[in-house]
């Protein structure tokens, strides 16, 4: 899918693949995709772990807004906005809050035993209120060059946000694939009760997944607010949870839990960002992005659904190679309600 | 060896448990209204309560549809987007295409129902989680809105304006025709859930899908009907909202799915399905409306406190539900 999109870009906009060094920075559409996709990658990574434990985190968008708001508010309060230590304190505060919010979600799910959708729905509703409370309903604008580095700056000619996303991805891959952690998470997602009986601290693992998701969302919040040097409690990270879930699902992680792929999630997040960027660069009205997303999410889910595969491939047509068949069939399916 | 007291408590509890969240919501409403009356002189005017209905008629209709879906143990995230789509389609057809109101009205209701029907089919036949399917439905409906147009369209169709401006007198006070429509929807929904086969099947599927299947209940028909009802209610809610706002806008009703879910939950319907009442949902909508009214009356608090209070209430009621229901896997 990603390959198809990139190829179509190659045909329609020849300059798409051009990566050049200008003013000592890397420039080009591809770099932009990764750069603007970095927050989504972050959020989707955390979401992957949560979904792998069989849960879901709807509150990430709100956490993005809260953390951006808190960091910007703290920076705007201090006298010298460019002081590095002040920015570090603001960042630490925001990440600490993100950790707390993640822990709150994890507490509700793992300890109190509320369904994940509902438990995180609470923070999704209340969180946006909190973010607006911090920004006092205004858009806080700041002018701080150290803070600007996180989302809009460059290090070794590469956008800093990409480096953060790379580092976190690498860390996640190392932790989940080089240690037993990944297996423990999958085991909890497969059957929490059975893994508890097998001696795994399934509550602790679940709690940890939500905390990581909160932290990742917090970092994404910092990236977004730093890139635009402002915090908007109402609109920052709006519908991010949906994009993140979409990225995870496209990446091949089952929503039922018990199986996850970090590489898949990263590809999924990049795919969504490529889709958005492609729509912008080819001159299709950006308003239709949502339509494409709806189409993609339906198709991917249908292809993943065993019931669908059973019905389409054995019912209507002879067994065919997977991608070609369902795509046309689902396209019809989506058109019906429209 | 079980004592008499144990047996009695075991027998009595399920009944009590069913109504407990409802009582809690009623008590909450009474406290909120009481504190409003004590604090503010103008609050005791009956019109204050009627205004809550006028301002939330559309939410009431949408939440009633959501109640059906949640009773089967599902969820519908597309309602807000369908509401927006309805306002947008009606505004465009009425104002830019010049279609008459009596054509537009059934058409938009049909669009909403078809969308719900389609989602219900995908959920049932392809066994994909309702959450994901309705999420895609939400993207689709919102995307269609943006495709139609991004600017707000004012409606000045005579039928729409007359619905917006006419008042139904109740003694010294009044309500809008939308409130009457909303209440009629509530009554029909309550009747359907309590006395018809569809209603019983809805509860049965939510209670335990497997035993419902073994009992030979028509699961496919019920589930798809439930999502169709929700789609219809969202479209009707959209029509009422366009009466209220007299405009179509693709940004209308952002986040209304959450308000609707919150109203249903605060109204005591179990999110795991199988237990709850439409009356509870009405109370839930009233609670949300009263919170807004109280915050408006106060004047010192800003509107975003509404969201925080709703979140806190949601938390309290989910905790309550968690305490009174046995753990479900």
XYZ file of C-alpha atoms in Angstrom:
667
model
C 0.000 0.000 0.000
C 2.754 2.397 0.990
C 4.657 1.362 -2.106
C 1.623 2.028 -4.308
C 1.196 5.489 -2.817
C 4.856 6.342 -3.212
C 4.830 5.112 -6.811
C 1.780 7.184 -7.676
C 3.559 10.165 -6.179
C 6.566 9.481 -8.328
C 4.367 9.624 -11.404
C 2.274 12.682 -10.498
C 4.873 14.830 -8.763
C 8.381 14.165 -10.031
C 10.020 16.309 -7.363
C 8.501 14.147 -4.638
C 11.568 11.995 -4.057
C 14.053 14.812 -4.241
C 15.931 15.135 -0.968
C 18.418 17.965 -0.912
C 20.603 19.779 1.542
C 19.706 23.437 1.859
C 21.145 25.742 4.543
C 22.686 22.658 6.114
C 19.272 20.989 6.560
C 17.671 18.118 4.736
C 14.706 19.171 2.627
C 12.149 17.293 0.589
C 8.696 15.784 0.665
C 9.918 12.496 2.094
C 11.651 14.254 4.974
C 8.500 16.274 5.570
C 6.418 13.135 5.729
C 8.635 11.601 8.365
C 8.916 14.890 10.226
C 5.207 15.602 10.408
C 4.576 11.915 10.937
C 6.885 11.766 13.955
C 4.208 12.702 16.553
C 1.839 10.164 15.036
C 4.552 7.505 15.181
C 5.074 8.303 18.849
C 1.397 8.092 19.737
C 0.903 4.981 17.624
C 3.840 3.236 19.324
C 2.266 3.674 22.736
C -1.084 2.661 21.312
C 0.479 -0.519 19.896
C 1.526 -1.688 23.336
C -1.889 -0.899 24.814
C -3.703 -2.678 21.994
C -1.316 -5.609 22.338
C -2.525 -6.081 25.925
C -6.063 -6.252 24.540
C -6.952 -2.697 25.503
C -7.361 0.609 23.755
C -6.479 4.170 24.736
C -8.911 6.826 23.546
C -7.380 9.555 25.662
C -4.119 10.057 23.749
C -5.449 13.049 21.793
C -6.384 14.775 25.025
C -3.020 13.916 26.579
C -1.331 15.470 23.521
C -3.324 18.657 24.097
C -2.718 18.732 27.871
C 1.055 18.243 27.615
C 1.496 20.810 24.877
C -0.625 23.224 26.879
C 1.266 22.672 30.133
C 4.703 23.034 28.547
C 3.744 26.189 26.644
C 2.044 27.703 29.682
C 5.108 27.059 31.862
C 7.409 28.595 29.267
C 5.178 31.602 28.725
C 5.151 32.224 32.485
C 8.906 32.474 32.866
C 10.778 35.714 32.268
C 13.363 34.510 29.773
C 11.677 32.163 27.344
C 14.998 31.178 25.840
C 16.558 29.842 29.033
C 17.426 26.191 28.482
C 16.894 25.154 32.089
C 13.421 26.707 32.111
C 12.460 24.811 28.986
C 13.817 21.589 30.468
C 11.728 22.107 33.598
C 8.638 22.722 31.455
C 9.311 19.599 29.411
C 9.895 17.536 32.551
C 6.665 18.854 34.086
C 4.664 18.018 30.975
C 6.128 14.528 30.710
C 5.536 13.947 34.418
C 1.897 14.868 33.948
C 1.673 12.570 30.910
C 3.056 9.769 33.032
C 0.446 10.454 35.722
C -2.384 10.512 33.190
C -1.189 7.227 31.700
C -0.972 5.737 35.175
C -4.535 6.912 35.873
C -5.798 5.102 32.760
C -3.782 2.037 33.668
C -5.120 2.124 37.222
C -8.722 2.204 36.013
C -8.154 -0.662 33.587
C -5.777 -2.920 35.490
C -6.781 -2.354 39.090
C -10.412 -1.247 39.054
C -11.213 -3.467 36.075
C -13.177 -1.073 33.860
C -13.356 -1.792 30.115
C -10.464 0.048 28.419
C -12.699 1.940 25.949
C -14.750 3.359 28.782
C -11.920 3.956 31.212
C -9.994 6.037 28.706
C -13.165 7.723 27.445
C -13.312 9.534 30.796
C -9.942 11.163 30.260
C -10.778 11.809 26.614
C -13.786 13.930 27.644
C -12.369 15.514 30.762
C -8.856 15.883 29.341
C -9.843 18.412 26.734
C -11.525 20.418 29.454
C -8.300 20.232 31.478
C -6.221 21.384 28.516
C -8.511 24.363 28.031
C -8.305 25.050 31.734
C -4.503 25.254 31.486
C -4.559 27.514 28.445
C -7.536 29.427 29.863
C -9.395 28.770 26.622
C -6.858 30.796 24.655
C -4.164 29.751 22.252
C -0.870 30.273 24.088
C 1.864 31.484 21.771
C 5.467 31.328 22.871
C 8.759 32.416 21.453
C 11.396 30.076 22.770
C 14.191 28.790 20.583
C 15.261 25.862 22.819
C 11.670 24.617 22.899
C 11.337 25.094 19.166
C 14.110 22.506 18.730
C 11.899 19.584 19.782
C 9.449 19.781 16.939
C 10.888 22.204 14.423
C 14.632 22.095 14.953
C 17.471 20.240 13.302
C 20.374 18.207 14.634
C 23.086 16.890 12.300
C 20.985 18.207 9.372
C 18.131 15.878 10.329
C 14.917 17.243 11.871
C 15.094 16.667 15.604
C 11.588 15.173 15.789
C 12.666 12.372 13.464
C 15.602 11.605 15.733
C 13.328 11.403 18.776
C 10.906 9.115 16.954
C 13.783 6.944 15.737
C 15.273 6.673 19.205
C 11.958 5.754 20.815
C 11.193 3.235 18.092
C 14.607 1.652 18.498
C 14.146 1.538 22.265
C 10.719 -0.056 21.883
C 12.016 -2.664 19.459
C 14.960 -3.456 21.727
C 12.831 -3.781 24.843
C 10.072 -5.852 23.290
C 12.059 -8.038 20.944
C 15.396 -8.440 22.709
C 13.960 -9.015 26.171
C 11.030 -11.114 27.342
C 8.858 -8.005 27.723
C 7.262 -8.303 24.296
C 6.317 -11.888 24.920
C 4.862 -11.010 28.324
C 2.752 -8.263 26.748
C 1.461 -10.609 24.065
C 0.703 -13.214 26.679
C -1.340 -10.719 28.731
C -3.197 -9.626 25.608
C -3.881 -13.220 24.628
C -5.353 -14.170 27.968
C -4.779 -12.004 31.024
C -6.142 -14.536 33.481
C -4.091 -17.416 32.099
C -0.911 -15.350 32.147
C -1.628 -14.341 35.738
C -1.940 -17.993 36.665
C 1.290 -18.664 34.809
C 3.020 -16.266 37.153
C 3.104 -13.103 35.051
C 2.230 -9.857 36.794
C -0.435 -9.142 34.209
C -1.745 -6.107 36.082
C 1.700 -4.584 36.234
C 2.245 -5.203 32.509
C -1.108 -3.619 31.629
C -0.414 -0.639 33.888
C 2.965 -0.209 32.239
C 1.459 -0.274 28.742
C -0.881 2.608 29.592
C 1.903 4.590 31.244
C 4.076 4.202 28.148
C 1.138 5.231 25.964
C 0.650 8.334 28.109
C 4.333 9.231 27.950
C 4.483 8.741 24.181
C 1.410 10.936 23.749
C 3.096 13.505 25.980
C 6.191 13.594 23.789
C 3.966 13.914 20.725
C 2.200 16.826 22.418
C 5.552 18.538 22.964
C 6.537 17.971 19.314
C 3.288 19.375 17.953
C 3.166 22.423 20.195
C 6.852 23.113 19.673
C 6.538 22.876 15.909
C 3.900 25.619 15.830
C 5.235 27.394 18.942
C 1.772 27.482 20.452
C -0.709 25.404 22.388
C -4.374 25.132 21.526
C -6.282 23.206 24.179
C -9.264 22.727 21.936
C -7.758 21.532 18.682
C -4.289 20.153 19.403
C -4.285 16.409 18.874
C -7.935 16.372 17.868
C -8.801 12.909 16.511
C -5.252 11.764 17.117
C -6.493 8.686 18.924
C -8.311 7.651 15.770
C -5.295 8.177 13.539
C -3.144 6.255 15.989
C -5.567 3.331 16.145
C -5.757 3.416 12.367
C -1.954 3.277 12.137
C -1.805 0.349 14.523
C -4.506 -1.568 12.685
C -2.947 -0.917 9.285
C 0.330 -2.118 10.762
C -1.203 -5.534 11.251
C -1.657 -5.482 15.024
C -4.837 -7.309 15.921
C -7.353 -5.207 17.864
C -8.179 -8.328 19.854
C -4.749 -8.162 21.459
C -2.066 -10.749 21.878
C -0.038 -9.924 18.803
C 1.726 -6.759 17.800
C 4.216 -5.384 15.340
C 6.139 -2.209 16.052
C 7.606 -2.033 12.567
C 4.086 -2.422 11.172
C 2.844 0.462 13.294
C 5.619 2.744 12.094
C 4.808 1.834 8.488
C 1.111 2.390 9.235
C 1.764 5.839 10.707
C 3.965 6.765 7.753
C 1.285 5.503 5.394
C -1.339 7.779 6.959
C 1.030 10.738 6.799
C 1.934 9.899 3.177
C -1.757 9.730 2.361
C -2.311 13.161 3.876
C 0.745 14.680 2.195
C -0.115 13.088 -1.138
C -3.568 14.584 -1.003
C -2.047 17.989 -0.356
C 0.591 17.786 -3.069
C -1.610 16.358 -5.825
C -4.162 19.107 -5.400
C -7.101 16.959 -4.297
C -9.089 19.059 -1.823
C -7.679 18.303 1.662
C -11.210 17.959 2.997
C -11.438 14.547 1.377
C -8.627 13.129 3.558
C -11.200 11.773 5.970
C -13.002 9.947 3.159
C -9.794 8.219 2.176
C -9.103 7.317 5.779
C -12.583 5.822 6.122
C -12.025 3.790 2.978
C -8.597 2.580 4.106
C -9.727 1.645 7.596
C -12.706 -0.309 6.253
C -10.662 -2.167 3.699
C -7.882 -3.042 6.133
C -10.332 -4.239 8.774
C -12.290 -6.287 6.273
C -9.148 -7.930 4.949
C -8.103 -8.713 8.523
C -11.471 -10.166 9.465
C -11.534 -13.968 9.236
C -15.302 -13.940 8.730
C -14.939 -11.646 5.741
C -12.224 -13.721 4.162
C -14.243 -16.878 4.666
C -17.351 -15.343 3.131
C -15.797 -13.542 0.192
C -13.292 -16.119 -0.877
C -15.416 -19.202 -0.455
C -18.801 -17.709 -1.194
C -18.629 -15.366 -4.127
C -15.467 -16.357 -5.883
C -12.932 -19.139 -5.996
C -9.925 -18.746 -3.692
C -7.933 -15.870 -5.141
C -4.731 -14.137 -4.042
C -5.756 -11.866 -1.127
C -5.219 -8.188 -2.006
C -6.849 -7.985 -5.431
C -10.193 -9.555 -4.518
C -11.363 -7.831 -1.343
C -10.321 -4.354 -2.418
C -12.907 -4.147 -5.163
C -15.535 -5.882 -3.054
C -15.061 -3.586 -0.071
C -15.105 -0.546 -2.264
C -18.653 -1.502 -3.196
C -19.454 -2.142 0.444
C -18.349 1.308 1.454
C -20.193 2.989 -1.338
C -23.522 1.512 -0.244
C -23.985 3.589 2.927
C -22.694 6.691 1.171
C -26.138 -24.464 54.318
C -27.612 -21.160 53.395
C -29.468 -19.004 55.852
C -32.750 -17.361 55.048
C -31.167 -13.922 55.029
C -28.644 -14.977 52.405
C -31.309 -16.402 50.152
C -33.388 -13.279 50.479
C -30.488 -10.982 49.701
C -29.608 -13.097 46.694
C -33.143 -13.004 45.377
C -33.699 -9.354 46.079
C -30.468 -7.967 44.805
C -30.748 -8.353 41.023
C -33.983 -6.370 41.005
C -32.554 -3.619 43.161
C -29.365 -3.586 41.189
C -31.185 -2.924 37.965
C -32.669 0.271 39.295
C -29.802 1.453 41.456
C -28.031 3.591 38.803
C -31.395 5.104 37.899
C -31.991 6.127 41.518
C -28.474 7.500 41.723
C -29.085 9.668 38.652
C -32.426 10.858 40.022
C -30.812 11.772 43.324
C -28.040 13.598 41.480
C -30.586 15.542 39.440
C -32.523 16.487 42.563
C -29.346 17.680 44.292
C -28.236 19.689 41.257
C -31.638 21.291 40.780
C -31.960 21.941 44.509
C -28.575 23.622 44.730
C -29.459 25.715 41.686
C -32.710 26.878 43.270
C -30.996 27.686 46.552
C -28.174 29.623 44.922
C -29.959 31.550 42.199
C -33.342 33.222 42.445
C -34.228 32.904 38.775
C -33.489 29.200 38.798
C -36.869 28.192 40.228
C -38.648 29.437 37.068
C -40.032 26.306 35.318
C -38.805 27.770 32.051
C -35.236 27.001 33.154
C -35.956 23.277 33.017
C -37.883 23.655 29.762
C -34.912 25.514 28.288
C -32.718 22.546 29.134
C -35.056 20.479 26.972
C -35.083 23.092 24.198
C -31.288 23.289 24.157
C -30.810 19.529 24.266
C -33.699 18.108 22.223
C -31.353 16.924 19.480
C -28.978 15.332 21.989
C -31.941 13.524 23.536
C -32.914 11.955 20.213
C -29.330 10.948 19.426
C -28.851 9.499 22.915
C -32.038 7.436 22.571
C -30.582 5.796 19.444
C -27.306 5.278 21.285
C -29.215 3.578 24.127
C -30.419 0.880 21.726
C -26.887 0.231 20.472
C -25.333 0.169 23.935
C -28.087 -2.173 25.173
C -26.853 -4.756 22.663
C -23.343 -4.270 24.025
C -22.199 -2.269 21.005
C -21.210 1.353 20.547
C -21.810 3.912 17.792
C -19.105 6.521 17.354
C -20.530 7.880 14.117
C -23.530 9.725 15.568
C -21.959 13.177 15.821
C -20.680 12.999 12.259
C -24.076 11.803 10.985
C -25.742 14.739 12.760
C -23.339 17.126 11.038
C -23.847 15.401 7.684
C -27.605 15.762 8.065
C -27.424 19.497 8.755
C -25.027 19.911 5.858
C -27.064 17.902 3.344
C -30.338 19.598 4.307
C -28.784 23.047 4.141
C -27.226 22.399 0.735
C -30.330 20.857 -0.795
C -32.663 23.511 0.601
C -30.568 26.584 -0.051
C -28.320 25.800 -2.990
C -30.453 23.305 -4.889
C -33.807 24.801 -3.910
C -35.417 21.471 -3.073
C -38.700 21.621 -1.132
C -38.651 20.753 2.570
C -40.983 17.764 2.259
C -38.498 16.050 -0.080
C -35.365 16.946 1.871
C -36.707 15.811 5.227
C -37.390 12.157 4.359
C -34.246 12.037 2.240
C -31.869 12.995 5.061
C -33.608 10.588 7.431
C -33.134 7.887 4.803
C -29.447 8.719 4.419
C -28.871 8.387 8.172
C -30.765 5.109 8.364
C -28.922 3.679 5.351
C -25.591 4.577 6.878
C -26.588 2.870 10.130
C -27.904 -0.115 8.196
C -24.623 -0.456 6.268
C -22.549 -0.283 9.447
C -24.823 -2.826 11.140
C -24.375 -5.219 8.217
C -20.582 -4.932 8.283
C -20.518 -5.375 12.064
C -22.705 -8.439 11.963
C -21.732 -10.278 8.822
C -18.008 -9.603 8.863
C -17.651 -9.784 12.652
C -15.635 -6.597 13.002
C -15.790 -4.703 16.292
C -18.568 -2.081 16.313
C -16.071 0.400 17.667
C -13.896 0.213 14.545
C -16.739 0.055 12.030
C -18.529 3.080 13.464
C -15.191 4.863 13.646
C -14.838 4.351 9.904
C -18.470 5.494 9.572
C -17.565 8.632 11.486
C -14.634 9.361 9.163
C -16.883 8.708 6.184
C -19.702 10.986 7.324
C -17.374 13.788 8.444
C -15.413 13.425 5.206
C -18.622 13.703 3.185
C -19.476 16.877 5.126
C -16.155 18.467 4.255
C -16.538 17.366 0.653
C -19.908 19.104 0.424
C -18.438 22.281 1.796
C -16.398 23.714 4.616
C -18.286 26.921 5.188
C -21.433 27.338 7.214
C -24.670 27.510 5.217
C -27.584 29.470 6.621
C -31.034 27.960 6.220
C -33.963 30.292 5.597
C -36.437 27.774 4.263
C -39.942 28.768 5.484
C -40.656 25.345 7.007
C -37.347 25.278 8.877
C -37.734 28.835 10.185
C -41.293 28.184 11.294
C -40.113 25.072 13.181
C -37.380 27.136 14.763
C -39.502 30.053 15.808
C -42.887 28.634 16.736
C -43.576 27.930 20.376
C -45.676 25.240 21.957
C -47.433 26.883 24.912
C -47.498 25.157 28.262
C -49.389 27.541 30.524
C -47.092 30.511 31.046
C -44.136 28.723 29.574
C -43.262 27.262 26.214
C -41.164 24.647 24.477
C -40.073 24.370 20.860
C -41.681 21.862 18.448
C -38.345 20.010 18.513
C -38.893 19.140 22.161
C -42.279 17.637 21.292
C -40.659 15.570 18.540
C -37.896 14.459 20.900
C -40.379 13.417 23.569
C -42.418 11.475 21.018
C -39.227 9.653 20.011
C -38.522 8.883 23.661
C -42.033 7.473 24.160
C -41.840 5.316 21.028
C -38.393 4.048 22.031
C -39.558 3.237 25.558
C -42.546 1.370 24.132
C -40.409 -0.565 21.637
C -37.891 -1.588 24.285
C -40.444 -2.588 26.897
C -43.239 -4.204 24.936
C -42.096 -5.415 21.526
C -40.179 -8.426 20.352
C -37.401 -6.214 18.988
C -36.973 -4.683 22.435
C -36.764 -8.045 24.168
C -34.256 -9.308 21.610
C -32.169 -6.186 22.128
C -31.902 -6.866 25.863
C -31.286 -10.566 25.252
C -28.378 -9.986 22.872
C -26.805 -7.494 25.227
C -27.245 -9.787 28.206
C -25.631 -12.796 26.612
C -25.207 -13.080 22.832
C -24.398 -16.752 22.982
C -27.522 -17.812 24.825
C -29.563 -15.474 22.634
C -28.132 -17.337 19.658
C -28.870 -20.718 21.212
C -32.436 -19.621 21.942
C -32.850 -19.021 18.243
C -33.388 -15.276 18.490
C -32.896 -13.374 15.230
C -29.503 -11.870 16.082
C -28.716 -10.586 12.604
C -32.023 -8.753 12.241
C -31.895 -7.287 15.747
C -28.318 -6.084 15.569
C -28.719 -4.503 12.158
C -32.015 -2.900 13.233
C -30.343 -1.424 16.280
C -27.657 0.323 14.225
C -30.282 1.417 11.710
C -32.321 2.919 14.564
C -29.226 4.705 15.821
C -28.540 6.035 12.320
C -32.143 7.202 11.996
C -32.063 8.878 15.418
C -28.794 10.642 14.541
C -30.312 11.940 11.312
C -33.433 13.094 13.170
C -31.191 14.662 15.789
C -29.404 16.405 12.925
C -32.702 17.742 11.611
C -33.596 19.046 15.085
C -30.153 20.614 15.390
C -30.621 22.335 12.044
C -33.986 23.646 13.333
C -32.164 24.916 16.417
C -29.166 26.416 14.623
C -30.850 27.239 11.301
C -27.607 26.410 9.569
C -25.647 23.538 8.141
C -22.016 23.255 9.135
C -19.539 20.420 8.839
C -18.218 21.367 12.277
C -21.589 20.963 13.990
C -21.795 18.317 16.700
C -18.077 17.590 17.014
C -17.793 15.278 19.997
C -21.523 14.722 20.276
C -20.956 10.947 20.271
C -19.221 11.413 23.605
C -22.056 13.495 25.019
C -24.519 10.851 23.885
C -22.473 8.011 25.397
C -22.028 10.015 28.595
C -25.787 10.642 28.795
C -26.537 6.952 28.318
C -23.982 5.907 30.936
C -25.030 8.526 33.481
C -28.589 7.333 32.805
C -27.595 3.966 34.174
C -27.409 1.820 31.049
C -24.684 -0.786 31.440
C -21.946 -0.396 28.856
C -21.599 -4.152 28.739
C -25.177 -4.264 27.464
C -28.354 -5.928 28.571
C -29.542 -3.535 31.246
C -30.865 0.009 31.130
C -33.838 2.189 30.317
C -34.680 4.978 27.908
C -35.974 6.949 30.881
C -32.487 6.760 32.355
C -31.093 8.278 29.170
C -33.588 11.153 29.452
C -32.349 11.746 32.989
C -28.761 11.537 31.741
C -29.399 14.226 29.129
C -31.084 16.352 31.803
C -28.026 16.003 34.035
C -25.727 17.154 31.198
C -28.081 20.032 30.394
C -28.367 21.111 34.033
C -24.578 21.110 34.420
C -24.388 23.563 31.529
C -27.194 25.686 32.968
C -25.579 25.780 36.396
C -22.250 26.809 34.910
C -23.972 29.514 32.850
C -25.815 30.782 35.925
C -22.624 30.846 37.926
C -20.872 33.042 35.400
C -17.497 32.670 37.084
C -16.794 29.237 35.663
C -15.839 28.848 32.032
C -17.501 26.475 29.642
C -14.654 23.983 29.682
C -15.586 23.115 33.241
C -18.571 21.354 31.664
C -16.245 18.800 30.108
C -14.361 18.245 33.334
C -17.569 17.801 35.357
C -18.998 15.434 32.737
C -15.773 13.415 32.884
C -15.941 13.240 36.668
C -19.608 12.184 36.583
C -18.846 9.580 33.937
C -16.145 8.243 36.222
C -18.454 8.105 39.236
C -21.199 6.279 37.364
C -18.868 3.785 35.713
C -17.407 3.037 39.125
C -20.933 2.542 40.434
C -21.710 0.175 37.556
C -18.498 -1.673 38.228
C -19.477 -2.166 41.844
C -22.977 -3.475 41.220
C -22.263 -5.815 38.316
C -20.345 -9.067 38.518
C -17.121 -9.017 36.554
C -17.710 -9.975 32.942
C -14.986 -11.448 30.843
